[in-house]
mmCIF file of C-alpha atoms in Angstrom:
data_model
loop_
_atom_site.group_PDB
_atom_site.id
_atom_site.type_symbol
_atom_site.label_atom_id
_atom_site.label_comp_id
_atom_site.label_asym_id
_atom_site.label_seq_id
_atom_site.Cartn_x
_atom_site.Cartn_y
_atom_site.Cartn_z
ATOM 1 C CA PRO W 1 108.771 184.927 194.618
ATOM 2 C CA ARG W 2 108.728 187.561 197.397
ATOM 3 C CA GLY W 3 105.286 188.654 196.302
ATOM 4 C CA GLU W 4 106.091 192.243 195.398
ATOM 5 C CA VAL W 5 104.484 194.028 192.462
ATOM 6 C CA ILE W 6 107.506 194.940 190.342
ATOM 7 C CA ARG W 7 105.824 196.239 187.191
ATOM 8 C CA THR W 8 102.428 197.238 185.922
ATOM 9 C CA GLU W 9 101.529 197.476 182.255
ATOM 10 C CA THR W 10 98.721 199.156 180.362
ATOM 11 C CA LYS W 11 97.075 197.109 177.609
ATOM 12 C CA THR W 12 93.991 197.647 175.472
ATOM 13 C CA ALA W 13 91.161 195.123 175.270
ATOM 14 C CA SER W 14 88.250 195.105 172.804
ATOM 15 C CA PHE W 15 84.817 194.377 174.208
ATOM 16 C CA PHE W 16 81.106 194.756 173.563
ATOM 17 C CA SER W 17 78.291 195.466 176.031
ATOM 18 C CA GLN W 18 75.239 193.208 176.238
ATOM 19 C CA PRO W 19 72.252 195.130 177.693
ATOM 20 C CA LEU W 20 70.347 193.232 180.408
ATOM 21 C CA GLY W 21 67.501 195.679 181.067
ATOM 22 C CA SER W 22 67.251 198.703 183.329
ATOM 23 C CA GLN W 23 68.007 196.960 186.634
ATOM 24 C CA ALA W 24 71.525 195.686 185.899
ATOM 25 C CA GLN W 25 74.804 196.885 184.435
ATOM 26 C CA PRO W 26 75.285 195.623 180.864
ATOM 27 C CA LEU W 27 77.333 192.467 180.536
ATOM 28 C CA GLU W 28 80.778 193.501 179.269
ATOM 29 C CA MET W 29 82.208 190.822 176.983
ATOM 30 C CA VAL W 30 85.958 190.980 176.305
ATOM 31 C CA ALA W 31 87.453 189.780 172.995
ATOM 32 C CA ILE W 32 89.927 186.959 173.639
ATOM 33 C CA PRO W 33 92.211 186.314 170.637
ATOM 34 C CA GLY W 34 92.702 182.752 169.449
ATOM 35 C CA GLY W 35 96.049 181.060 169.975
ATOM 36 C CA GLU W 36 97.973 178.080 171.287
ATOM 37 C CA PHE W 37 99.016 177.441 174.863
ATOM 38 C CA THR W 38 100.377 174.716 177.091
ATOM 39 C CA MET W 39 97.558 173.536 179.348
ATOM 40 C CA GLY W 40 98.237 172.091 182.792
ATOM 41 C CA SER W 41 101.230 172.502 185.084
ATOM 42 C CA PRO W 42 104.735 171.004 185.180
ATOM 43 C CA PRO W 43 105.643 168.677 188.075
ATOM 44 C CA THR W 44 108.051 171.379 189.314
ATOM 45 C CA GLU W 45 105.260 173.909 189.963
ATOM 46 C CA ILE W 46 104.409 174.463 193.640
ATOM 47 C CA GLY W 47 101.092 172.766 194.338
ATOM 48 C CA HIS W 48 101.150 170.673 191.133
ATOM 49 C CA GLN W 49 98.565 167.865 191.178
ATOM 50 C CA PRO W 50 98.378 164.711 188.991
ATOM 51 C CA ASP W 51 95.056 165.942 187.556
ATOM 52 C CA GLU W 52 96.922 168.893 185.946
ATOM 53 C CA ALA W 53 98.971 166.507 183.769
ATOM 54 C CA PRO W 54 100.095 165.527 181.262
ATOM 55 C CA GLN W 55 100.714 169.022 179.917
ATOM 56 C CA ARG W 56 99.706 169.397 176.284
ATOM 57 C CA LEU W 57 99.524 172.013 173.554
ATOM 58 C CA VAL W 58 95.952 173.220 172.978
ATOM 59 C CA LYS W 59 94.766 175.419 170.138
ATOM 60 C CA VAL W 60 91.928 177.796 171.023
ATOM 61 C CA LEU W 61 89.675 179.715 168.612
ATOM 62 C CA PRO W 62 88.782 183.371 169.390
ATOM 63 C CA PHE W 63 85.826 184.033 171.714
ATOM 64 C CA TYR W 64 84.340 186.655 173.989
ATOM 65 C CA MET W 65 84.328 186.202 177.772
ATOM 66 C CA SER W 66 82.565 188.203 180.455
ATOM 67 C CA LYS W 67 84.977 190.712 181.953
ATOM 68 C CA PHE W 68 83.813 189.827 185.476
ATOM 69 C CA PRO W 69 82.129 186.874 187.139
ATOM 70 C CA ILE W 70 78.354 187.215 186.688
ATOM 71 C CA THR W 71 77.131 189.685 189.311
ATOM 72 C CA GLN W 72 74.051 189.387 191.498
ATOM 73 C CA ALA W 73 72.286 192.210 189.605
ATOM 74 C CA GLN W 74 73.022 190.508 186.283
ATOM 75 C CA TRP W 75 71.824 187.166 187.633
ATOM 76 C CA GLN W 76 68.594 188.742 188.885
ATOM 77 C CA ALA W 77 67.966 190.406 185.503
ATOM 78 C CA ILE W 78 68.163 187.039 183.712
ATOM 79 C CA ALA W 79 66.435 185.042 186.486
ATOM 80 C CA THR W 80 63.292 187.092 185.778
ATOM 81 C CA GLN W 81 63.411 186.237 182.024
ATOM 82 C CA PRO W 82 61.224 183.385 180.687
ATOM 83 C CA LYS W 83 62.228 179.918 181.897
ATOM 84 C CA VAL W 84 63.859 177.480 179.458
ATOM 85 C CA GLU W 85 64.197 174.320 181.585
ATOM 86 C CA LEU W 86 64.769 175.315 185.217
ATOM 87 C CA ASP W 87 63.374 177.834 187.689
ATOM 88 C CA LEU W 88 66.017 180.219 189.031
ATOM 89 C CA ASP W 89 66.123 181.838 192.466
ATOM 90 C CA PRO W 90 66.635 185.574 191.744
ATOM 91 C CA THR W 91 68.576 186.132 195.004
ATOM 92 C CA PRO W 92 70.574 182.989 195.878
ATOM 93 C CA SER W 93 73.749 184.630 197.220
ATOM 94 C CA ARG W 94 74.923 184.590 200.817
ATOM 95 C CA PHE W 95 77.043 187.756 200.523
ATOM 96 C CA LYS W 96 74.549 190.316 199.258
ATOM 97 C CA GLY W 97 75.567 193.107 196.882
ATOM 98 C CA ALA W 98 74.422 194.030 193.373
ATOM 99 C CA ASN W 99 77.999 194.138 192.058
ATOM 100 C CA ARG W 100 79.331 191.185 193.999
ATOM 101 C CA PRO W 101 79.552 187.865 192.160
ATOM 102 C CA VAL W 102 76.463 185.704 192.288
ATOM 103 C CA GLU W 103 77.219 182.544 194.309
ATOM 104 C CA ASN W 104 75.266 179.587 195.634
ATOM 105 C CA VAL W 105 74.362 178.594 192.070
ATOM 106 C CA ASN W 106 74.922 175.080 190.748
ATOM 107 C CA TRP W 107 76.106 173.996 187.303
ATOM 108 C CA HIS W 108 72.604 173.356 185.968
ATOM 109 C CA GLU W 109 71.481 176.844 187.033
ATOM 110 C CA ALA W 110 74.519 178.452 185.378
ATOM 111 C CA VAL W 111 73.641 176.592 182.152
ATOM 112 C CA GLU W 112 70.020 177.795 182.435
ATOM 113 C CA PHE W 113 71.311 181.378 182.782
ATOM 114 C CA CYS W 114 73.275 180.960 179.522
ATOM 115 C CA LYS W 115 70.211 179.581 177.711
ATOM 116 C CA ARG W 116 67.999 182.447 178.869
ATOM 117 C CA LEU W 117 70.661 184.971 177.881
ATOM 118 C CA THR W 118 70.919 183.378 174.418
ATOM 119 C CA ASN W 119 67.115 183.593 174.073
ATOM 120 C CA LEU W 120 67.188 187.244 175.157
ATOM 121 C CA VAL W 121 69.341 188.057 172.112
ATOM 122 C CA GLU W 122 67.134 185.790 169.948
ATOM 123 C CA GLY W 123 70.001 183.402 169.286
ATOM 124 C CA LYS W 124 72.054 186.000 167.396
ATOM 125 C CA LEU W 125 74.865 185.201 169.830
ATOM 126 C CA ILE W 126 75.405 181.931 171.671
ATOM 127 C CA TYR W 127 76.183 182.276 175.375
ATOM 128 C CA ARG W 128 77.526 179.257 177.244
ATOM 129 C CA LEU W 129 79.920 178.161 179.961
ATOM 130 C CA PRO W 130 83.567 178.116 178.869
ATOM 131 C CA SER W 131 85.348 174.852 178.268
ATOM 132 C CA GLU W 132 88.091 174.113 180.746
ATOM 133 C CA ALA W 133 90.705 174.794 178.053
ATOM 134 C CA GLU W 134 89.118 178.133 177.119
ATOM 135 C CA TRP W 135 88.973 179.081 180.789
ATOM 136 C CA GLU W 136 92.646 178.311 181.472
ATOM 137 C CA TYR W 137 93.763 180.009 178.245
ATOM 138 C CA ALA W 138 91.785 183.139 179.218
ATOM 139 C CA CYS W 139 93.068 183.037 182.796
ATOM 140 C CA ARG W 140 96.722 182.750 181.787
ATOM 141 C CA GLY W 141 96.562 185.684 179.385
ATOM 142 C CA GLY W 142 99.688 184.465 177.604
ATOM 143 C CA THR W 143 101.628 183.511 180.754
ATOM 144 C CA THR W 144 103.205 180.189 181.726
ATOM 145 C CA THR W 145 103.718 181.050 185.419
ATOM 146 C CA PRO W 146 101.506 179.682 188.231
ATOM 147 C CA PHE W 147 99.463 182.918 188.176
ATOM 148 C CA ALA W 148 98.648 185.426 185.450
ATOM 149 C CA PHE W 149 100.524 187.944 187.610
ATOM 150 C CA GLY W 150 103.722 185.884 187.820
ATOM 151 C CA GLU W 151 105.372 183.382 190.136
ATOM 152 C CA THR W 152 103.173 184.192 193.120
ATOM 153 C CA ILE W 153 100.140 186.203 194.199
ATOM 154 C CA THR W 154 99.387 188.763 196.914
ATOM 155 C CA GLY W 155 96.324 190.169 198.651
ATOM 156 C CA GLU W 156 96.705 193.297 196.495
ATOM 157 C CA LEU W 157 96.102 191.272 193.340
ATOM 158 C CA ALA W 158 93.170 188.981 194.174
ATOM 159 C CA ASN W 159 90.540 188.042 196.748
ATOM 160 C CA TYR W 160 91.654 184.744 198.345
ATOM 161 C CA ASP W 161 92.829 183.571 201.769
ATOM 162 C CA SER W 162 95.849 185.897 201.795
ATOM 163 C CA SER W 163 96.699 184.916 205.374
ATOM 164 C CA GLN W 164 98.223 181.848 203.668
ATOM 165 C CA THR W 165 101.305 182.240 201.463
ATOM 166 C CA PHE W 166 102.405 180.618 198.203
ATOM 167 C CA THR W 167 106.128 181.485 198.305
ATOM 168 C CA GLU W 168 107.801 184.314 200.207
ATOM 169 C CA GLU W 169 105.088 186.955 199.959
ATOM 170 C CA LYS W 170 103.951 188.704 203.113
ATOM 171 C CA PRO W 171 100.737 187.276 204.612
ATOM 172 C CA VAL W 172 97.914 189.797 205.053
ATOM 173 C CA LYS W 173 94.475 189.529 206.608
ATOM 174 C CA SER W 174 92.046 188.138 204.043
ATOM 175 C CA LYS W 175 88.689 189.712 203.171
ATOM 176 C CA GLY W 176 86.722 186.693 204.427
ATOM 177 C CA GLU W 177 83.935 187.172 201.860
ATOM 178 C CA THR W 178 83.336 188.153 198.244
ATOM 179 C CA THR W 179 83.985 191.744 197.135
ATOM 180 C CA ASP W 180 82.520 193.842 194.349
ATOM 181 C CA VAL W 181 83.879 192.653 191.005
ATOM 182 C CA GLY W 182 86.703 194.584 189.369
ATOM 183 C CA LYS W 183 88.392 195.781 192.578
ATOM 184 C CA PHE W 184 91.661 193.997 191.734
ATOM 185 C CA PRO W 185 93.900 194.379 188.636
ATOM 186 C CA PRO W 186 92.914 192.587 185.410
ATOM 187 C CA ASN W 187 95.085 190.100 183.562
ATOM 188 C CA ALA W 188 96.697 190.860 180.183
ATOM 189 C CA PHE W 189 93.456 189.973 178.336
ATOM 190 C CA GLY W 190 91.464 192.490 180.421
ATOM 191 C CA LEU W 191 89.654 189.892 182.557
ATOM 192 C CA TYR W 192 89.092 190.504 186.276
ATOM 193 C CA ASP W 193 88.834 188.131 189.258
ATOM 194 C CA MET W 194 90.100 185.041 187.420
ATOM 195 C CA HIS W 195 92.147 184.126 190.531
ATOM 196 C CA GLY W 196 90.071 183.881 193.731
ATOM 197 C CA GLN W 197 86.715 185.595 194.381
ATOM 198 C CA VAL W 198 84.493 182.610 193.380
ATOM 199 C CA TRP W 199 85.185 179.204 191.862
ATOM 200 C CA GLU W 200 83.820 179.208 188.297
ATOM 201 C CA TRP W 201 81.882 176.429 186.578
ATOM 202 C CA CYS W 202 83.169 175.076 183.253
ATOM 203 C CA ALA W 203 81.260 173.017 180.678
ATOM 204 C CA ASP W 204 83.382 169.856 180.835
ATOM 205 C CA ASP W 205 82.739 166.541 182.538
ATOM 206 C CA TRP W 206 85.328 165.898 185.260
ATOM 207 C CA HIS W 207 88.311 163.715 184.273
ATOM 208 C CA ASP W 208 91.073 162.663 186.670
ATOM 209 C CA ASN W 209 93.848 163.788 184.307
ATOM 210 C CA TYR W 210 94.432 164.974 180.729
ATOM 211 C CA GLU W 211 95.139 161.555 179.160
ATOM 212 C CA GLY W 212 93.160 161.623 175.900
ATOM 213 C CA ALA W 213 91.871 165.166 176.363
ATOM 214 C CA PRO W 214 90.935 167.208 173.270
ATOM 215 C CA THR W 215 93.529 169.638 171.919
ATOM 216 C CA ASP W 216 91.121 171.921 170.004
ATOM 217 C CA GLY W 217 89.850 173.900 173.021
ATOM 218 C CA SER W 218 86.472 172.137 173.076
ATOM 219 C CA ALA W 219 84.759 170.900 176.232
ATOM 220 C CA TRP W 220 85.710 167.314 177.123
ATOM 221 C CA LEU W 221 82.362 165.528 177.359
ATOM 222 C CA GLU W 222 81.758 161.794 177.593
ATOM 223 C CA THR W 223 80.139 160.253 174.529
ATOM 224 C CA GLY W 224 78.530 156.910 173.786
ATOM 225 C CA LYS W 225 77.090 154.954 176.696
ATOM 226 C CA ASN W 226 78.625 157.339 179.250
ATOM 227 C CA ALA W 227 77.136 160.499 177.685
ATOM 228 C CA GLN W 228 75.188 162.690 180.121
ATOM 229 C CA LYS W 229 76.051 160.355 183.007
ATOM 230 C CA SER W 230 78.796 162.410 184.633
ATOM 231 C CA THR W 231 77.519 164.099 187.772
ATOM 232 C CA TYR W 232 80.758 166.052 188.174
ATOM 233 C CA SER W 233 81.898 169.127 186.320
ATOM 234 C CA VAL W 234 85.049 171.205 186.538
ATOM 235 C CA LEU W 235 85.517 174.251 188.787
ATOM 236 C CA ARG W 236 88.333 176.720 188.178
ATOM 237 C CA GLY W 237 90.063 179.715 189.729
ATOM 238 C CA GLY W 238 89.728 179.281 193.490
ATOM 239 C CA SER W 239 87.712 181.604 195.710
ATOM 240 C CA TRP W 240 87.770 184.153 198.529
ATOM 241 C CA ILE W 241 88.228 181.294 201.018
ATOM 242 C CA SER W 242 90.872 179.367 199.005
ATOM 243 C CA TYR W 243 94.548 178.989 199.788
ATOM 244 C CA PRO W 244 96.715 180.589 197.056
ATOM 245 C CA VAL W 245 97.818 177.172 195.762
ATOM 246 C CA ASN W 246 94.196 176.528 194.741
ATOM 247 C CA CYS W 247 93.976 179.812 192.805
ATOM 248 C CA ARG W 248 96.709 178.876 190.311
ATOM 249 C CA SER W 249 95.876 179.061 186.585
ATOM 250 C CA ALA W 250 96.224 175.265 186.243
ATOM 251 C CA CYS W 251 94.360 174.258 189.412
ATOM 252 C CA ARG W 252 91.108 172.317 188.928
ATOM 253 C CA ASP W 253 88.496 170.886 191.263
ATOM 254 C CA PHE W 254 85.120 169.155 191.133
ATOM 255 C CA TYR W 255 83.682 169.325 194.670
ATOM 256 C CA HIS W 256 80.368 167.510 195.139
ATOM 257 C CA GLY W 257 78.874 167.409 191.649
ATOM 258 C CA ARG W 258 76.882 169.566 189.274
ATOM 259 C CA ALA W 259 73.930 169.927 191.637
ATOM 260 C CA TYR W 260 76.148 171.356 194.401
ATOM 261 C CA ARG W 261 75.768 174.957 195.566
ATOM 262 C CA ASN W 262 78.052 176.898 197.869
ATOM 263 C CA TYR W 263 78.787 180.498 198.825
ATOM 264 C CA ASN W 264 82.159 180.311 197.065
ATOM 265 C CA ILE W 265 80.957 179.036 193.663
ATOM 266 C CA GLY W 266 79.842 181.261 190.780
ATOM 267 C CA PHE W 267 80.596 181.463 187.062
ATOM 268 C CA ARG W 268 81.306 183.673 184.080
ATOM 269 C CA VAL W 269 80.016 183.277 180.542
ATOM 270 C CA LEU W 270 81.560 182.902 177.119
ATOM 271 C CA CYS W 271 80.079 184.052 173.835
ATOM 272 C CA VAL W 272 80.818 182.808 170.336
ATOM 273 C CA VAL W 273 80.115 184.897 167.282
ATOM 274 C CA GLY W 274 79.857 183.859 163.646
ATOM 275 C CA ARG W 275 81.109 180.307 163.963
#
Protein backbone atom coordinates (compact mmCIF):
# COMPACT_ATOMS: atom_id res chain seq x y z
CA PRO A 1 0.00 0.00 0.00
CA ARG A 2 2.98 2.38 0.32
CA GLY A 3 3.21 2.59 -3.44
CA GLU A 4 6.70 1.19 -3.88
CA VAL A 5 7.66 -1.05 -6.79
CA ILE A 6 8.79 -4.22 -5.02
CA ARG A 7 9.23 -6.58 -7.96
CA THR A 8 9.34 -6.55 -11.71
CA GLU A 9 8.83 -9.61 -13.87
CA THR A 10 9.62 -10.42 -17.48
CA LYS A 11 6.89 -12.19 -19.46
CA THR A 12 6.48 -13.03 -23.13
CA ALA A 13 3.46 -11.96 -25.17
CA SER A 14 2.50 -13.14 -28.67
CA PHE A 15 1.36 -10.49 -31.11
CA PHE A 16 0.91 -9.71 -34.79
CA SER A 17 1.44 -6.42 -36.64
CA GLN A 18 -1.30 -4.91 -38.79
CA PRO A 19 0.22 -2.58 -41.44
CA LEU A 20 -1.56 0.79 -41.76
CA GLY A 21 0.37 2.29 -44.69
CA SER A 22 3.61 4.24 -44.83
CA GLN A 23 2.58 7.14 -42.57
CA ALA A 24 1.91 5.23 -39.35
CA GLN A 25 3.47 2.55 -37.17
CA PRO A 26 1.78 -0.84 -37.70
CA LEU A 27 -0.94 -1.68 -35.21
CA GLU A 28 0.53 -4.23 -32.78
CA MET A 29 -2.15 -6.67 -31.66
CA VAL A 30 -1.39 -8.73 -28.54
CA ALA A 31 -2.78 -12.26 -28.06
CA ILE A 32 -4.94 -12.39 -24.93
CA PRO A 33 -5.60 -15.97 -23.76
CA GLY A 34 -9.14 -16.99 -22.89
CA GLY A 35 -10.06 -17.64 -19.28
CA GLU A 36 -12.37 -16.94 -16.37
CA PHE A 37 -12.22 -13.98 -14.02
CA THR A 38 -14.25 -12.24 -11.35
CA MET A 39 -15.58 -9.00 -12.83
CA GLY A 40 -16.31 -5.97 -10.67
CA SER A 41 -14.98 -5.02 -7.25
CA PRO A 42 -15.74 -6.14 -3.68
CA PRO A 43 -17.37 -3.64 -1.29
CA THR A 44 -14.10 -3.61 0.68
CA GLU A 45 -12.08 -2.15 -2.21
CA ILE A 46 -11.13 1.53 -1.82
CA GLY A 47 -13.30 3.55 -4.18
CA HIS A 48 -15.82 0.73 -4.76
CA GLN A 49 -19.03 1.96 -6.42
CA PRO A 50 -22.46 0.25 -6.61
CA ASP A 51 -22.13 0.08 -10.42
CA GLU A 52 -19.17 -2.33 -9.99
CA ALA A 53 -21.43 -4.93 -8.34
CA PRO A 54 -22.55 -7.60 -7.97
CA GLN A 55 -19.26 -9.33 -8.71
CA ARG A 56 -19.66 -12.33 -10.99
CA LEU A 57 -17.59 -14.98 -12.73
CA VAL A 58 -17.20 -14.25 -16.46
CA LYS A 59 -15.74 -16.59 -19.05
CA VAL A 60 -13.84 -14.88 -21.87
CA LEU A 61 -12.80 -16.39 -25.21
CA PRO A 62 -9.30 -15.61 -26.61
CA PHE A 63 -8.86 -12.40 -28.63
CA TYR A 64 -6.25 -9.93 -29.79
CA MET A 65 -6.10 -6.40 -28.37
CA SER A 66 -4.08 -3.41 -29.49
CA LYS A 67 -0.95 -3.13 -27.37
CA PHE A 68 -1.48 0.63 -26.98
CA PRO A 69 -4.40 3.02 -27.22
CA ILE A 70 -4.86 4.01 -30.88
CA THR A 71 -2.29 6.70 -31.65
CA GLN A 72 -2.83 9.91 -33.60
CA ALA A 73 -0.73 8.62 -36.53
CA GLN A 74 -2.76 5.40 -36.63
CA TRP A 75 -6.02 7.35 -36.45
CA GLN A 76 -4.91 9.61 -39.31
CA ALA A 77 -3.95 6.60 -41.46
CA ILE A 78 -7.46 5.13 -41.12
CA ALA A 79 -9.29 8.49 -41.23
CA THR A 80 -8.02 8.87 -44.81
CA GLN A 81 -9.41 5.42 -45.82
CA PRO A 82 -12.80 5.23 -47.60
CA LYS A 83 -15.78 6.23 -45.45
CA VAL A 84 -18.21 3.54 -44.25
CA GLU A 85 -20.87 5.61 -42.45
CA LEU A 86 -19.23 8.67 -40.89
CA ASP A 87 -16.67 11.29 -41.88
CA LEU A 88 -13.64 11.35 -39.58
CA ASP A 89 -11.51 14.36 -38.65
CA PRO A 90 -7.91 13.22 -39.33
CA THR A 91 -6.48 15.46 -36.55
CA PRO A 92 -9.01 15.74 -33.69
CA SER A 93 -6.60 15.66 -30.73
CA ARG A 94 -5.85 18.54 -28.40
CA PHE A 95 -2.42 17.23 -27.33
CA LYS A 96 -0.62 16.81 -30.64
CA GLY A 97 1.91 14.03 -31.21
CA ALA A 98 2.03 11.15 -33.70
CA ASN A 99 2.62 8.58 -30.95
CA ARG A 100 0.32 10.09 -28.36
CA PRO A 101 -3.15 8.56 -28.02
CA VAL A 102 -5.81 10.00 -30.27
CA GLU A 103 -8.41 11.82 -28.12
CA ASN A 104 -11.44 14.00 -28.73
CA VAL A 105 -13.14 11.13 -30.56
CA ASN A 106 -16.64 9.96 -29.69
CA TRP A 107 -18.00 6.41 -29.58
CA HIS A 108 -19.51 6.55 -33.07
CA GLU A 109 -16.18 7.70 -34.53
CA ALA A 110 -14.29 4.90 -32.74
CA VAL A 111 -16.77 2.40 -34.23
CA GLU A 112 -16.26 3.94 -37.70
CA PHE A 113 -12.48 3.50 -37.25
CA CYS A 114 -13.02 -0.22 -36.52
CA LYS A 115 -15.23 -0.63 -39.61
CA ARG A 116 -12.70 1.06 -41.88
CA LEU A 117 -9.90 -1.05 -40.42
CA THR A 118 -11.93 -4.22 -41.02
CA ASN A 119 -12.51 -3.12 -44.64
CA LEU A 120 -8.79 -2.42 -45.06
CA VAL A 121 -8.07 -6.10 -44.37
CA GLU A 122 -11.03 -7.09 -46.59
CA GLY A 123 -12.89 -8.61 -43.67
CA LYS A 124 -10.28 -11.32 -43.09
CA LEU A 125 -10.13 -10.08 -39.49
CA ILE A 126 -12.91 -8.34 -37.58
CA TYR A 127 -11.84 -5.24 -35.66
CA ARG A 128 -14.21 -3.80 -33.07
CA LEU A 129 -14.39 -2.12 -29.69
CA PRO A 130 -13.91 -4.50 -26.76
CA SER A 131 -16.82 -5.48 -24.59
CA GLU A 132 -16.62 -4.18 -21.05
CA ALA A 133 -15.88 -7.70 -19.79
CA GLU A 134 -13.10 -8.21 -22.35
CA TRP A 135 -11.63 -4.84 -21.41
CA GLU A 136 -11.57 -5.54 -17.67
CA TYR A 137 -10.21 -9.07 -18.19
CA ALA A 138 -7.41 -7.66 -20.38
CA CYS A 139 -6.70 -4.83 -17.93
CA ARG A 140 -6.44 -7.12 -14.91
CA GLY A 141 -4.00 -9.50 -16.60
CA GLY A 142 -4.86 -12.23 -14.10
CA THR A 143 -4.92 -9.99 -11.01
CA THR A 144 -7.68 -9.44 -8.46
CA THR A 145 -6.17 -6.29 -6.90
CA PRO A 146 -7.48 -2.76 -7.59
CA PHE A 147 -4.74 -2.28 -10.22
CA ALA A 148 -2.90 -4.67 -12.51
CA PHE A 149 0.24 -3.57 -10.65
CA GLY A 150 -1.11 -4.44 -7.19
CA GLU A 151 -2.85 -2.74 -4.29
CA THR A 152 -2.02 0.79 -5.42
CA ILE A 153 -0.49 2.78 -8.27
CA THR A 154 2.28 5.38 -8.60
CA GLY A 155 3.32 8.03 -11.09
CA GLU A 156 6.09 5.67 -12.25
CA LEU A 157 3.52 3.13 -13.42
CA ALA A 158 0.86 5.18 -15.24
CA ASN A 159 -0.14 8.62 -16.50
CA TYR A 160 -2.88 9.92 -14.15
CA ASP A 161 -3.25 12.73 -11.60
CA SER A 162 -0.41 11.43 -9.41
CA SER A 163 -0.64 14.49 -7.15
CA GLN A 164 -3.58 12.57 -5.64
CA THR A 165 -2.96 9.34 -3.72
CA PHE A 166 -4.83 6.04 -3.49
CA THR A 167 -3.26 4.66 -0.28
CA GLU A 168 0.10 5.57 1.23
CA GLU A 169 2.10 6.17 -1.94
CA LYS A 170 4.07 9.38 -2.27
CA PRO A 171 2.30 12.08 -4.32
CA VAL A 172 4.27 13.37 -7.31
CA LYS A 173 3.60 16.12 -9.82
CA SER A 174 1.38 14.78 -12.59
CA LYS A 175 2.13 15.12 -16.31
CA GLY A 176 -0.98 17.25 -16.94
CA GLU A 177 -1.45 15.90 -20.48
CA THR A 178 -1.18 12.72 -22.52
CA THR A 179 2.24 11.18 -23.17
CA ASP A 180 3.56 9.01 -25.98
CA VAL A 181 2.14 5.50 -25.64
CA GLY A 182 4.30 2.78 -24.12
CA LYS A 183 6.29 5.01 -21.74
CA PHE A 184 5.05 3.13 -18.66
CA PRO A 185 5.37 -0.61 -17.81
CA PRO A 186 2.93 -3.08 -19.41
CA ASN A 187 0.65 -5.42 -17.51
CA ALA A 188 1.17 -9.20 -17.42
CA PHE A 189 -0.61 -9.61 -20.79
CA GLY A 190 1.78 -7.13 -22.46
CA LEU A 191 -0.75 -4.28 -22.73
CA TYR A 192 0.32 -0.68 -22.08
CA ASP A 193 -1.56 2.35 -20.70
CA MET A 194 -4.60 0.41 -19.47
CA HIS A 195 -4.61 2.57 -16.30
CA GLY A 196 -4.74 6.33 -17.00
CA GLN A 197 -3.62 8.07 -20.22
CA VAL A 198 -7.10 8.21 -21.88
CA TRP A 199 -10.50 6.80 -20.98
CA GLU A 200 -11.32 4.02 -23.47
CA TRP A 201 -14.65 3.38 -25.17
CA CYS A 202 -16.24 -0.08 -24.86
CA ALA A 203 -19.00 -1.58 -27.01
CA ASP A 204 -21.64 -2.00 -24.28
CA ASP A 205 -24.70 0.06 -23.48
CA TRP A 206 -24.40 1.65 -20.03
CA HIS A 207 -26.10 -0.23 -17.16
CA ASP A 208 -26.21 1.02 -13.56
CA ASN A 209 -24.96 -2.30 -12.15
CA TYR A 210 -24.26 -5.91 -13.16
CA GLU A 211 -27.68 -7.37 -12.26
CA GLY A 212 -28.51 -9.63 -15.22
CA ALA A 213 -25.25 -8.98 -17.06
CA PRO A 214 -23.94 -11.64 -19.48
CA THR A 215 -21.30 -14.04 -18.18
CA ASP A 216 -19.85 -15.07 -21.57
CA GLY A 217 -17.70 -11.96 -22.13
CA SER A 218 -20.05 -10.50 -24.75
CA ALA A 219 -21.08 -6.84 -24.90
CA TRP A 220 -24.23 -6.11 -22.88
CA LEU A 221 -26.57 -4.50 -25.41
CA GLU A 222 -30.27 -3.77 -24.99
CA THR A 223 -32.55 -5.87 -27.17
CA GLY A 224 -36.21 -5.70 -28.10
CA LYS A 225 -37.93 -2.33 -27.91
CA ASN A 226 -34.92 -0.73 -26.19
CA ALA A 227 -32.39 -1.85 -28.84
CA GLN A 228 -30.26 0.98 -30.26
CA LYS A 229 -31.90 3.49 -27.91
CA SER A 230 -29.13 3.80 -25.34
CA THR A 231 -27.25 7.05 -25.79
CA TYR A 232 -24.67 6.05 -23.18
CA SER A 233 -21.76 3.68 -23.52
CA VAL A 234 -19.11 2.53 -21.08
CA LEU A 235 -15.72 4.21 -20.59
CA ARG A 236 -12.88 2.39 -18.84
CA GLY A 237 -9.41 2.95 -17.43
CA GLY A 238 -9.30 6.58 -16.31
CA SER A 239 -7.09 9.22 -17.90
CA TRP A 240 -4.16 11.60 -17.46
CA ILE A 241 -6.46 13.94 -15.50
CA SER A 242 -8.13 11.23 -13.35
CA TYR A 243 -7.67 10.59 -9.66
CA PRO A 244 -6.13 7.13 -9.04
CA VAL A 245 -9.43 5.78 -7.68
CA ASN A 246 -10.91 6.25 -11.17
CA CYS A 247 -8.08 4.30 -12.83
CA ARG A 248 -8.85 1.04 -11.01
CA SER A 249 -9.42 -2.10 -13.12
CA ALA A 250 -13.08 -2.26 -12.03
CA CYS A 251 -13.92 1.44 -12.36
CA ARG A 252 -16.50 2.37 -15.02
CA ASP A 253 -18.02 5.62 -16.22
CA PHE A 254 -20.36 6.90 -18.92
CA TYR A 255 -19.92 10.70 -19.02
CA HIS A 256 -22.24 12.52 -21.43
CA GLY A 257 -23.17 9.87 -23.98
CA ARG A 258 -21.84 8.27 -27.13
CA ALA A 259 -21.68 11.54 -29.06
CA TYR A 260 -19.44 13.14 -26.42
CA ARG A 261 -15.84 14.09 -27.20
CA ASN A 262 -13.16 15.21 -24.78
CA TYR A 263 -9.38 15.54 -24.63
CA ASN A 264 -9.19 12.66 -22.15
CA ILE A 265 -11.19 10.07 -24.14
CA GLY A 266 -9.70 7.67 -26.68
CA PHE A 267 -9.95 3.93 -27.36
CA ARG A 268 -8.14 0.75 -28.29
CA VAL A 269 -9.32 -2.00 -30.61
CA LEU A 270 -9.93 -5.71 -30.32
CA CYS A 271 -9.61 -8.27 -33.09
CA VAL A 272 -11.23 -11.68 -33.36
CA VAL A 273 -9.82 -14.39 -35.56
CA GLY A 274 -11.44 -17.57 -36.83
CA ARG A 275 -14.60 -17.49 -34.75
